[in-house]
Tab-separated table of C-alpha atoms and ligand atoms in Angstrom:
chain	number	residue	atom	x	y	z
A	163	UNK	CA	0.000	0.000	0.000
A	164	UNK	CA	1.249	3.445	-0.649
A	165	UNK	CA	0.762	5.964	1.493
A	166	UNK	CA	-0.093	9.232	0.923
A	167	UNK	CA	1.174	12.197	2.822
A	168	UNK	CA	-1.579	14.889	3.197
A	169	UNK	CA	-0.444	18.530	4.669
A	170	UNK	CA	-3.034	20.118	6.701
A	171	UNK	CA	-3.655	23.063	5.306
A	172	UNK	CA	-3.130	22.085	1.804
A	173	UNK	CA	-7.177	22.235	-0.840
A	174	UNK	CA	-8.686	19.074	-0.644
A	175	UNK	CA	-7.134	17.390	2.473
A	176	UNK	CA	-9.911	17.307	4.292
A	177	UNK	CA	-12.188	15.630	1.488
A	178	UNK	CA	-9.839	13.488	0.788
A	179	UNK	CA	-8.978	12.339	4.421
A	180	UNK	CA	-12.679	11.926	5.011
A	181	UNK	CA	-13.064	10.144	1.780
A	182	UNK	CA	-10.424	7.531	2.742
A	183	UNK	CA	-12.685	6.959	6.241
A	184	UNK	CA	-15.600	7.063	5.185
A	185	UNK	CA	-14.298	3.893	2.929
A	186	UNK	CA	-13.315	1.790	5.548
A	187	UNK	CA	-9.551	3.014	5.531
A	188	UNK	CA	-6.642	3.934	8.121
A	189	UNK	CA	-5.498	7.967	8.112
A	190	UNK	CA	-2.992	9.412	11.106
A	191	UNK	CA	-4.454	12.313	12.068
A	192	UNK	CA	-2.973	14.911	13.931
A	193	UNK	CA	-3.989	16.349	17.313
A	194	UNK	CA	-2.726	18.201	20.565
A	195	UNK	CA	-1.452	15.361	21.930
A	196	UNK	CA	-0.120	12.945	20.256
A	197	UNK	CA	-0.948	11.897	16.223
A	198	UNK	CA	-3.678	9.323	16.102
A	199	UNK	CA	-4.177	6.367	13.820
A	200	UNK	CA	-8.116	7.331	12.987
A	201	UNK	CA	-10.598	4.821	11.265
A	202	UNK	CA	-14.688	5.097	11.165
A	203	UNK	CA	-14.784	3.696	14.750
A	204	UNK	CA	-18.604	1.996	13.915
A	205	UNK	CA	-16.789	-0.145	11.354
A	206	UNK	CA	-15.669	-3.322	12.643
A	207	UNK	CA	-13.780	-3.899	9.581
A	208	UNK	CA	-12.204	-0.315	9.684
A	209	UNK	CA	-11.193	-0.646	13.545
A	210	UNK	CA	-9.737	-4.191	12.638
A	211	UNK	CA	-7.330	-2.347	9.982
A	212	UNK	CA	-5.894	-0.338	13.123
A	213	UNK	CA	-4.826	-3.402	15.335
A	214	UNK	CA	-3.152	-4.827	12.311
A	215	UNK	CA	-1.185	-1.472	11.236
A	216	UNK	CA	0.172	-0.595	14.962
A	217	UNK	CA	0.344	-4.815	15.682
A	218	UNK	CA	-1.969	-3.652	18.954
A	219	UNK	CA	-3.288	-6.695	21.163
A	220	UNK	CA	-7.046	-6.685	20.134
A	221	UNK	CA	-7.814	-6.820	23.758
A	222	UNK	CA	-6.657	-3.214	24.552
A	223	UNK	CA	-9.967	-0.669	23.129
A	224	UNK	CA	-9.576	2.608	21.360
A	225	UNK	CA	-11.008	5.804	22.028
A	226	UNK	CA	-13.636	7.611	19.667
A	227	UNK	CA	-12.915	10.867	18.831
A	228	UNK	CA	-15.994	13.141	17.976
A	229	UNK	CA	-15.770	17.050	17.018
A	230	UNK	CA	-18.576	17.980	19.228
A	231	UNK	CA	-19.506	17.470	22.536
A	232	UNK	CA	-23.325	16.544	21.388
A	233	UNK	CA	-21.417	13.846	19.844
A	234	UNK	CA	-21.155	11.571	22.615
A	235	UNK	CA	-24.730	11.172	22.989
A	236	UNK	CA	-25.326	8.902	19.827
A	237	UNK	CA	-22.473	6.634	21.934
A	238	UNK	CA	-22.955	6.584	25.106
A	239	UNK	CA	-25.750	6.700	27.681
A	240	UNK	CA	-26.680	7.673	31.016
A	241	UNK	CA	-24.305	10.801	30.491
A	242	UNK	CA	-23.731	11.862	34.142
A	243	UNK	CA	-23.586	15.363	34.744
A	244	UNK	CA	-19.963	15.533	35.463
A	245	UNK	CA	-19.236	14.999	32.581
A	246	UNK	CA	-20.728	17.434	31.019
A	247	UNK	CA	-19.304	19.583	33.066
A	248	UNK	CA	-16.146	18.526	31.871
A	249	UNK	CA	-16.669	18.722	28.140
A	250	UNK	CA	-17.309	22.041	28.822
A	251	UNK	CA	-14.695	23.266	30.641
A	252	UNK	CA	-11.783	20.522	28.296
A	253	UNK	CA	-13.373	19.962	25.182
A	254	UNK	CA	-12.094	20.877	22.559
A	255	UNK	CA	-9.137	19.190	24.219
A	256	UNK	CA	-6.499	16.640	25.861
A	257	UNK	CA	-9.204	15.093	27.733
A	258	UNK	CA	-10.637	11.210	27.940
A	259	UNK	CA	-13.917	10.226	29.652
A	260	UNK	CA	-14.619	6.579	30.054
A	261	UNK	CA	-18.917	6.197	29.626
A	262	UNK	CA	-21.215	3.874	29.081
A	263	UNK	CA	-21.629	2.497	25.587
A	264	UNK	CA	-24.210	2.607	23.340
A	265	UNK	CA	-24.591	-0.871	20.914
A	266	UNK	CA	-23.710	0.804	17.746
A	267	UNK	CA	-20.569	0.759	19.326
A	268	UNK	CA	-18.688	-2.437	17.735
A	269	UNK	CA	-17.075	-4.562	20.350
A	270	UNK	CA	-13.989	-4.428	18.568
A	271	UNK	CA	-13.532	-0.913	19.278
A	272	UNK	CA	-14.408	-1.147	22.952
A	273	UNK	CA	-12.531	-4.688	23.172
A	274	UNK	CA	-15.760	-5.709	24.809
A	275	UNK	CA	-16.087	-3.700	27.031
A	276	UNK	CA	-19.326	-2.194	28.374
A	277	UNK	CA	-17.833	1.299	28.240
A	278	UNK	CA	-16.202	3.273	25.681
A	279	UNK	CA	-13.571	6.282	25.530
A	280	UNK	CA	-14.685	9.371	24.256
A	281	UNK	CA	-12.616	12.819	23.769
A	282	UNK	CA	-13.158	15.947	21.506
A	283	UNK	CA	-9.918	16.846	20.260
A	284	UNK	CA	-8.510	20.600	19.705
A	285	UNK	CA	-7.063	20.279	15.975
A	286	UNK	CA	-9.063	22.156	13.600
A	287	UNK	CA	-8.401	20.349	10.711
A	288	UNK	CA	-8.934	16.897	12.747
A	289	UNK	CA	-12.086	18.237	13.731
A	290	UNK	CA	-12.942	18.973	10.023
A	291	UNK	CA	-12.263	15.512	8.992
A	292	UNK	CA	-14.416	14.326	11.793
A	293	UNK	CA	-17.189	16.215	10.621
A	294	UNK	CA	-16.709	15.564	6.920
A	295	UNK	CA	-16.758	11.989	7.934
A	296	UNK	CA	-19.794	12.246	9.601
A	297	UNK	CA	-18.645	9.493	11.996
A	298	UNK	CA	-17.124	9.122	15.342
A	299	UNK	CA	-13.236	8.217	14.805
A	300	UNK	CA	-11.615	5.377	16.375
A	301	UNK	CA	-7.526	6.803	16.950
A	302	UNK	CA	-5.081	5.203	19.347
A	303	UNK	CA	-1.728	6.886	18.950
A	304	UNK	CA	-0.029	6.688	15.667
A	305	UNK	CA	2.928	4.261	16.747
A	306	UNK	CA	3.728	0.289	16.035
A	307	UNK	CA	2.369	-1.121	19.585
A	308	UNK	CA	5.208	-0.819	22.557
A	309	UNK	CA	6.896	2.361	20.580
A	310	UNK	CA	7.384	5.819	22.101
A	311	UNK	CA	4.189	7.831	20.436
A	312	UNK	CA	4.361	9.897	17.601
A	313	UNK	CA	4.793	13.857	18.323
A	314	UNK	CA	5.525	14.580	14.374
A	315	UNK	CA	4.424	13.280	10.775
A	316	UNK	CA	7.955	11.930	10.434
A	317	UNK	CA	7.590	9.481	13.276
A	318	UNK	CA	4.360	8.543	11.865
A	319	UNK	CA	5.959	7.710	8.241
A	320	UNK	CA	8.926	6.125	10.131
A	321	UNK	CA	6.318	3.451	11.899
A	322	UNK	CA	3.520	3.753	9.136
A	323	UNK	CA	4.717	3.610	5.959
A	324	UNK	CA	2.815	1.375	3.389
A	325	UNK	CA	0.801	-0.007	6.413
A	326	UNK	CA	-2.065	3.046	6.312
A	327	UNK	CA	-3.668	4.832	3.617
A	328	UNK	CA	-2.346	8.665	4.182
A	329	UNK	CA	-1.024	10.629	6.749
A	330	UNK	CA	-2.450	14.326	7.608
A	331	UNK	CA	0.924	16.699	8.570
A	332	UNK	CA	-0.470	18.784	11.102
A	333	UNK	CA	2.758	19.712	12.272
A	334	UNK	CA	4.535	18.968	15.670
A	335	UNK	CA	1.751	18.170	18.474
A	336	UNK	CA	1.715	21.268	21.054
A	337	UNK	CA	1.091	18.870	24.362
A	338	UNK	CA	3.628	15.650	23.333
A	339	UNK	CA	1.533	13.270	25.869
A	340	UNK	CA	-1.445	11.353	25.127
A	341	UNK	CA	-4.728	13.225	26.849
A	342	UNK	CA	-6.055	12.507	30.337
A	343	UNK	CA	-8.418	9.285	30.704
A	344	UNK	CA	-10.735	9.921	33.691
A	345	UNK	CA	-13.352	6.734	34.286
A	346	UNK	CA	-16.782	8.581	35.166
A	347	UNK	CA	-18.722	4.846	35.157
A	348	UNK	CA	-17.616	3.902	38.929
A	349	UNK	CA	-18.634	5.187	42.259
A	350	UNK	CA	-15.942	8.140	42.195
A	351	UNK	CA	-13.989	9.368	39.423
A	352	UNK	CA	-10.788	8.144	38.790
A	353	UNK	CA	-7.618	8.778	36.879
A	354	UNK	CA	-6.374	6.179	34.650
A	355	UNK	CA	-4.100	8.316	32.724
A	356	UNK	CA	-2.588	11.743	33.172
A	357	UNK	CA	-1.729	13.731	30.958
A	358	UNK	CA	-2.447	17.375	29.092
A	359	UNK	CA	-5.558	18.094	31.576
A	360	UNK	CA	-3.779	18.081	35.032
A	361	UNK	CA	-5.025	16.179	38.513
A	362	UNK	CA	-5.796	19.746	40.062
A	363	UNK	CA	-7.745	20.861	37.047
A	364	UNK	CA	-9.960	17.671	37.352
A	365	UNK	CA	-10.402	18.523	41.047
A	366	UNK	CA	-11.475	22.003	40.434
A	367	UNK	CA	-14.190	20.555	38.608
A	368	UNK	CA	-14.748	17.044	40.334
A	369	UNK	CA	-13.849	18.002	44.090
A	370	UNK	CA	-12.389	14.215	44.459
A	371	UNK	CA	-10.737	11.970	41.925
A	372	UNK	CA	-8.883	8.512	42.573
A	373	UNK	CA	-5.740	8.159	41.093
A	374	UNK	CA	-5.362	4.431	39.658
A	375	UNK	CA	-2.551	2.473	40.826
A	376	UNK	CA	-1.802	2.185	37.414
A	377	UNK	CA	-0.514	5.778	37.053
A	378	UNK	CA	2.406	5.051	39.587
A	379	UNK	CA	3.561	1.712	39.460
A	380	UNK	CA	3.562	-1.542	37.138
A	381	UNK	CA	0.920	-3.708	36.273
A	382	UNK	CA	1.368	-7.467	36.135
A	383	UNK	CA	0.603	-8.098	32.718
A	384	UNK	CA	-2.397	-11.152	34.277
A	385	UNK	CA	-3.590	-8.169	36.371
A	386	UNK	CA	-7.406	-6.978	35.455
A	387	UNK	CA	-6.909	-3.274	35.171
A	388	UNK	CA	-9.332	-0.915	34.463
A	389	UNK	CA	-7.373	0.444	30.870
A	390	UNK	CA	-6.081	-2.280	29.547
A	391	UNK	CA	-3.833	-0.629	28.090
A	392	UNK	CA	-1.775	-0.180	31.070
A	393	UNK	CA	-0.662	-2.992	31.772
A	394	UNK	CA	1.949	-3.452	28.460
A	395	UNK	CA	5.358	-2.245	27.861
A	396	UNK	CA	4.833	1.342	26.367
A	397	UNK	CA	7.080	3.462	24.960
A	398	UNK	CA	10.282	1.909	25.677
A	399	UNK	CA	13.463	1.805	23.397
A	400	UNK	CA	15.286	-1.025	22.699
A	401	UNK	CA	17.862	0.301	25.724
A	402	UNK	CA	16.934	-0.524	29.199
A	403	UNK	CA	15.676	2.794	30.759
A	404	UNK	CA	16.580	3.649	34.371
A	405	UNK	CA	15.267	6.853	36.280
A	406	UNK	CA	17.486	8.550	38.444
A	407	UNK	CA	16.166	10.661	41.102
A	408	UNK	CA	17.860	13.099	43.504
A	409	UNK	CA	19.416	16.090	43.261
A	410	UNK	CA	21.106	17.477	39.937
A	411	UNK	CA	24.799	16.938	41.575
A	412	UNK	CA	24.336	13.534	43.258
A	413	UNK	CA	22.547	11.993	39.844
A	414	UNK	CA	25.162	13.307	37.619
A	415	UNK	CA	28.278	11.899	39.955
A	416	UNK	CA	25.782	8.811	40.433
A	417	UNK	CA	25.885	8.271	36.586
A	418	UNK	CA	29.206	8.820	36.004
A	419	UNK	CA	30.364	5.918	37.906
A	420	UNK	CA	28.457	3.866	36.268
A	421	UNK	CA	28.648	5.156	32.722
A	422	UNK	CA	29.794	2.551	30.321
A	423	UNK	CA	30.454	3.120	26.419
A	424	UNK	CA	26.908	2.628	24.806
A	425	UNK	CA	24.935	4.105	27.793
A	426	UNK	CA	23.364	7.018	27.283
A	427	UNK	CA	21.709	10.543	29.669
A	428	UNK	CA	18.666	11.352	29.152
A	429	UNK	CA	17.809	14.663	31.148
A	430	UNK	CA	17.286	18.332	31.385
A	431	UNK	CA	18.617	20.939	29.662
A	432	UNK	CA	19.814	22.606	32.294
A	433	UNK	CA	21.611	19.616	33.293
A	434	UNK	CA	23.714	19.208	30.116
A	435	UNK	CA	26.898	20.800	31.228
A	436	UNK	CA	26.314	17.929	34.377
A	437	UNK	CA	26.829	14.779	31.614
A	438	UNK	CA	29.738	16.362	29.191
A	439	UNK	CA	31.112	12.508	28.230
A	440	UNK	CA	27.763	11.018	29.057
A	441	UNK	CA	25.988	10.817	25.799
A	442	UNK	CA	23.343	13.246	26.977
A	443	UNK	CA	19.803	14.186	25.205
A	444	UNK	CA	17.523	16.625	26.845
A	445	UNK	CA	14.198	16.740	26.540
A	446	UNK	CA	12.996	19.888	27.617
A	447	UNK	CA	13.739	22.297	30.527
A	448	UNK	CA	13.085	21.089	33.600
A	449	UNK	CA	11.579	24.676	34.666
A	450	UNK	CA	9.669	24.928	31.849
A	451	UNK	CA	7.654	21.614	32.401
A	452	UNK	CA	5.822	21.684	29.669
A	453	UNK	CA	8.511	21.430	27.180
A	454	UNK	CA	9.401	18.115	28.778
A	455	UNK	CA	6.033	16.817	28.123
A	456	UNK	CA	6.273	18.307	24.312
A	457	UNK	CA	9.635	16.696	23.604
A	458	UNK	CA	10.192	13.342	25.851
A	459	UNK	CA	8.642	10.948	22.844
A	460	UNK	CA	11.056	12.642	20.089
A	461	UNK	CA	13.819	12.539	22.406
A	462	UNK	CA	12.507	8.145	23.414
A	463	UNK	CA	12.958	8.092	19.761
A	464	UNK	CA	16.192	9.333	19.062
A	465	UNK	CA	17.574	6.722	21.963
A	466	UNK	CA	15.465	4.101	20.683
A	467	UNK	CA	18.692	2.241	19.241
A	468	UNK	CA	20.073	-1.102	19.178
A	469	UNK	CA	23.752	-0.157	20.189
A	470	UNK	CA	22.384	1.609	23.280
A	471	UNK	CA	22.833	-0.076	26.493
A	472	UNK	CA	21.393	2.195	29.529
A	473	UNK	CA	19.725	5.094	29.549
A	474	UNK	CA	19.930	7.171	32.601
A	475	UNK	CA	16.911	9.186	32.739
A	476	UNK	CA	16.231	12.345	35.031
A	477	UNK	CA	12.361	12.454	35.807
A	478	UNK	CA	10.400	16.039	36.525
A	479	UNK	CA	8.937	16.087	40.212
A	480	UNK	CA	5.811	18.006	41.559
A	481	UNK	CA	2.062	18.633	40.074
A	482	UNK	CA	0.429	19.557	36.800
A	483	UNK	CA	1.645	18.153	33.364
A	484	UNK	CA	4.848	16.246	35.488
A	485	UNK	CA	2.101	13.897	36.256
A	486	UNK	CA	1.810	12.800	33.191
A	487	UNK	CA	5.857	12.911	32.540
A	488	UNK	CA	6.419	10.566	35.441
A	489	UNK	CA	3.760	8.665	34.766
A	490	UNK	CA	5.463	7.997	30.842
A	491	UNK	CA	9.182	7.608	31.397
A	492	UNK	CA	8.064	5.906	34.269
A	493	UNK	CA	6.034	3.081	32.331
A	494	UNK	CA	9.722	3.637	29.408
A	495	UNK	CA	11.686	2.272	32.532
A	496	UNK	CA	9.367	-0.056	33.845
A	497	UNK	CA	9.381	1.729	36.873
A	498	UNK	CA	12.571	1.023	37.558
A	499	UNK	CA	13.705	4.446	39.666
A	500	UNK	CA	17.355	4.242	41.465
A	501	UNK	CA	17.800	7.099	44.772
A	502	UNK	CA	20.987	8.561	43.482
A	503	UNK	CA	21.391	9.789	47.219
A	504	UNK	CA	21.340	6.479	48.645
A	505	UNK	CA	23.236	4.600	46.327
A	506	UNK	CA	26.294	3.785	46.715
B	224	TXA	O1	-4.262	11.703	23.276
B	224	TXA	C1	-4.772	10.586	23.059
B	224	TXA	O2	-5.575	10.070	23.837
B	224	TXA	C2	-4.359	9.881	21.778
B	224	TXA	C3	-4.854	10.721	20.614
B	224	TXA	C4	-4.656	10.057	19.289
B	224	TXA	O3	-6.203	11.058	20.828
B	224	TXA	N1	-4.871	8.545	21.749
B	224	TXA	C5	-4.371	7.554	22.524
B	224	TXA	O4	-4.938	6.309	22.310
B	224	TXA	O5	-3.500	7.722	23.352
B	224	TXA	P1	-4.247	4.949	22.797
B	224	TXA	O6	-5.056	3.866	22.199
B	224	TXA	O7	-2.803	4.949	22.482
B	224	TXA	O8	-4.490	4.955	24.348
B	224	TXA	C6	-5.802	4.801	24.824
B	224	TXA	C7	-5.813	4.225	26.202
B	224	TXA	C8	-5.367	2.775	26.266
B	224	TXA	O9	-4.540	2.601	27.409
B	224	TXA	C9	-6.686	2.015	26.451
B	224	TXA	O10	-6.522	0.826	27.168
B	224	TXA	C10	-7.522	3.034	27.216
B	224	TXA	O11	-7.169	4.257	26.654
B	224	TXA	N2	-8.963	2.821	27.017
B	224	TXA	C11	-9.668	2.853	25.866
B	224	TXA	N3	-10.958	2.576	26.069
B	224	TXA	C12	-11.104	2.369	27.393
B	224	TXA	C13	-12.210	2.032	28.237
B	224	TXA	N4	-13.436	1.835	27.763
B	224	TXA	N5	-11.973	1.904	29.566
B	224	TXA	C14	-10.724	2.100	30.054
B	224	TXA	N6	-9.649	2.414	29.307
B	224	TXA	C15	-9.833	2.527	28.000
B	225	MG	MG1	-0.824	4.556	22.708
């Protein structure tokens, strides 16, 4: 299969995009987040065509992505009013409710599940497509299964090419991380994945949320977890990732006596100077937060090599989008975090 590379802003994407969908095919599509791998999500055969591109386990469901709020309606039913209150304060943006689901729902797309994932995402032209479509779009991210997601239409080509139909360049993804997933189907609402839509935003509109184990530690892979998706290797290069906390000093001296040639650093860019002789990559600056979020899947990427050993990685502390960093490089390294103060 050939696949064709649509820009965004370029006559005729949209119609053609929606075209492709409306056909039963596979387009990336980009968004805020992270690029998604979009099919009509009420077409069994369409969805199927997703699982086979990215090699995903057909037990681990997608989320539909609609262009309007009213959307979720003709999916999912007994709506509470939280969320509603939370499409209106997120939507259009990084944002995933877990709801009841409506039958026209195809199993496959909810891996039979009673509930589906819904989130309105922010890119215009994505939207557009939607629309044009006239369907509710079925998009995990845009990588083969187990790879870092994809931040930029390169990385989609890189994984995708000849497996999909087209790819829409939107450009590199303002957030980096995939969107929040907050389960509103249980007694209390919980947090099964952080990410652009911070904990103390959900608050301000929840009052309480749980925080799933999930988000902090491994998951057995027999384990029945509430996203399925949690519980497999994500976003890990072919290098065994360690996270080293402490402070700057003590992790950089903590490193070097370790360092080995085909190791590599994988830090902030105000640590650089720290790991001259290290192999270092940063991915962001670690008091500018957000940029780590933006650029920690390019940067996965770029380690993502078969002649590197270990990768050191510093990991952001504290609230908002670090959440969601943690939460990523921690799933990379398998949770595997070394106290650079207490080691030896
Ligand atoms: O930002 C995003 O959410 C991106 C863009 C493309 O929208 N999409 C994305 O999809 O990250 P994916 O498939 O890579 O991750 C979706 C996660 C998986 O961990 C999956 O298990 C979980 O959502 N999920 C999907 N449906 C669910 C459901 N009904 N209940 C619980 N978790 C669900
Ligand atoms: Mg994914």
């Amino acid at each position: 299969m050939r696949t064709l590379l649509l820009p965004a802003g370029a006559a005729g994407t949209v119609e053609t995009a929606a075209e492709i969908l409306k056909q039963g095919g596979v387009v990336a599509v980009p968004t805020e987040t992270v690029y998604g791998l979009a099919a009509d999500g009420l077409n069994p055969e369409a969805v199927l065509k997703i699982f086979e591109a990215k090699g995903r386990p057909q037990d681990n469901p997608l989320i539909l992505h609609v262009a309007e709020a009213e959307a979720v309606e003709a999916v999912c039913h007994d709506i509470p009013a939280a969320a509603r209150e939370l499409a209106a304060r997120f939507w259009p943006g990084p944002l995933t409710m877990v709801l009841p689901c409506r039958e026209v729902v195809p199993r496959r797309t909810t891996a039979n599940l009673d509930t589906v994932a819904v989130r309105c995402p922010r890119n215009a032209v994505t939207r557009a497509i939607i629309r044009a479509a006239g369907v509710p779009l079925a998009a995990p991210s845009a990588n083969r299964s187990g790879k870092p997601s994809t931040t930029a239409a390169a990385h989609v080509l890189h994984d995708m090419d000849g497996r999909i139909d087209a790819i829409v360049d939107g450009g590199p993804c303002q957030v980096g991380v995939e969107s929040t997933i907050v389960d509103l189907t249980g007694d209390r609402p919980r947090l099964l994945r952080p990410g652009g839509v911070t904990p103390e935003q959900l608050r301000e509109v929840l009052g309480e949320l749980v925080v799933d184990r999930a988000v902090t530690a491994q998951v057995a892979r027999d384990a029945v977890v509430r996203a399925p998706g949690m519980k497999y290797r994500h976003y890990a290069p072919q290098g065994q990732v360690l996270i080293v906390s402490g402070g700057p000093e003590a992790a950089a001296a903590y490193v070097r006596r370790r360092f080995a040639p085909g190791d590599a650093v994988l830090c902030f860019e105000e640590e650089l100077p720290l790991y001259a002789g290290c192999n270092p990559t940063a991915y962001g600056r670690e008091a500018d937060t957000e940029s780590l979020a933006r650029g920690l899947f390019a940067a996965l990427r770029d380690l993502d090599r078969a002649d590197i050993r270990t990768i050191y990685a510093r990991c952001p502390q504290g609230g908002g989008i670090t959440w969601a960093v943690r939460n990523r490089l921690g799933k990379a390294a398998g949770f595997r975090v070394v106290g650079a103060e207490e080691a030896p």
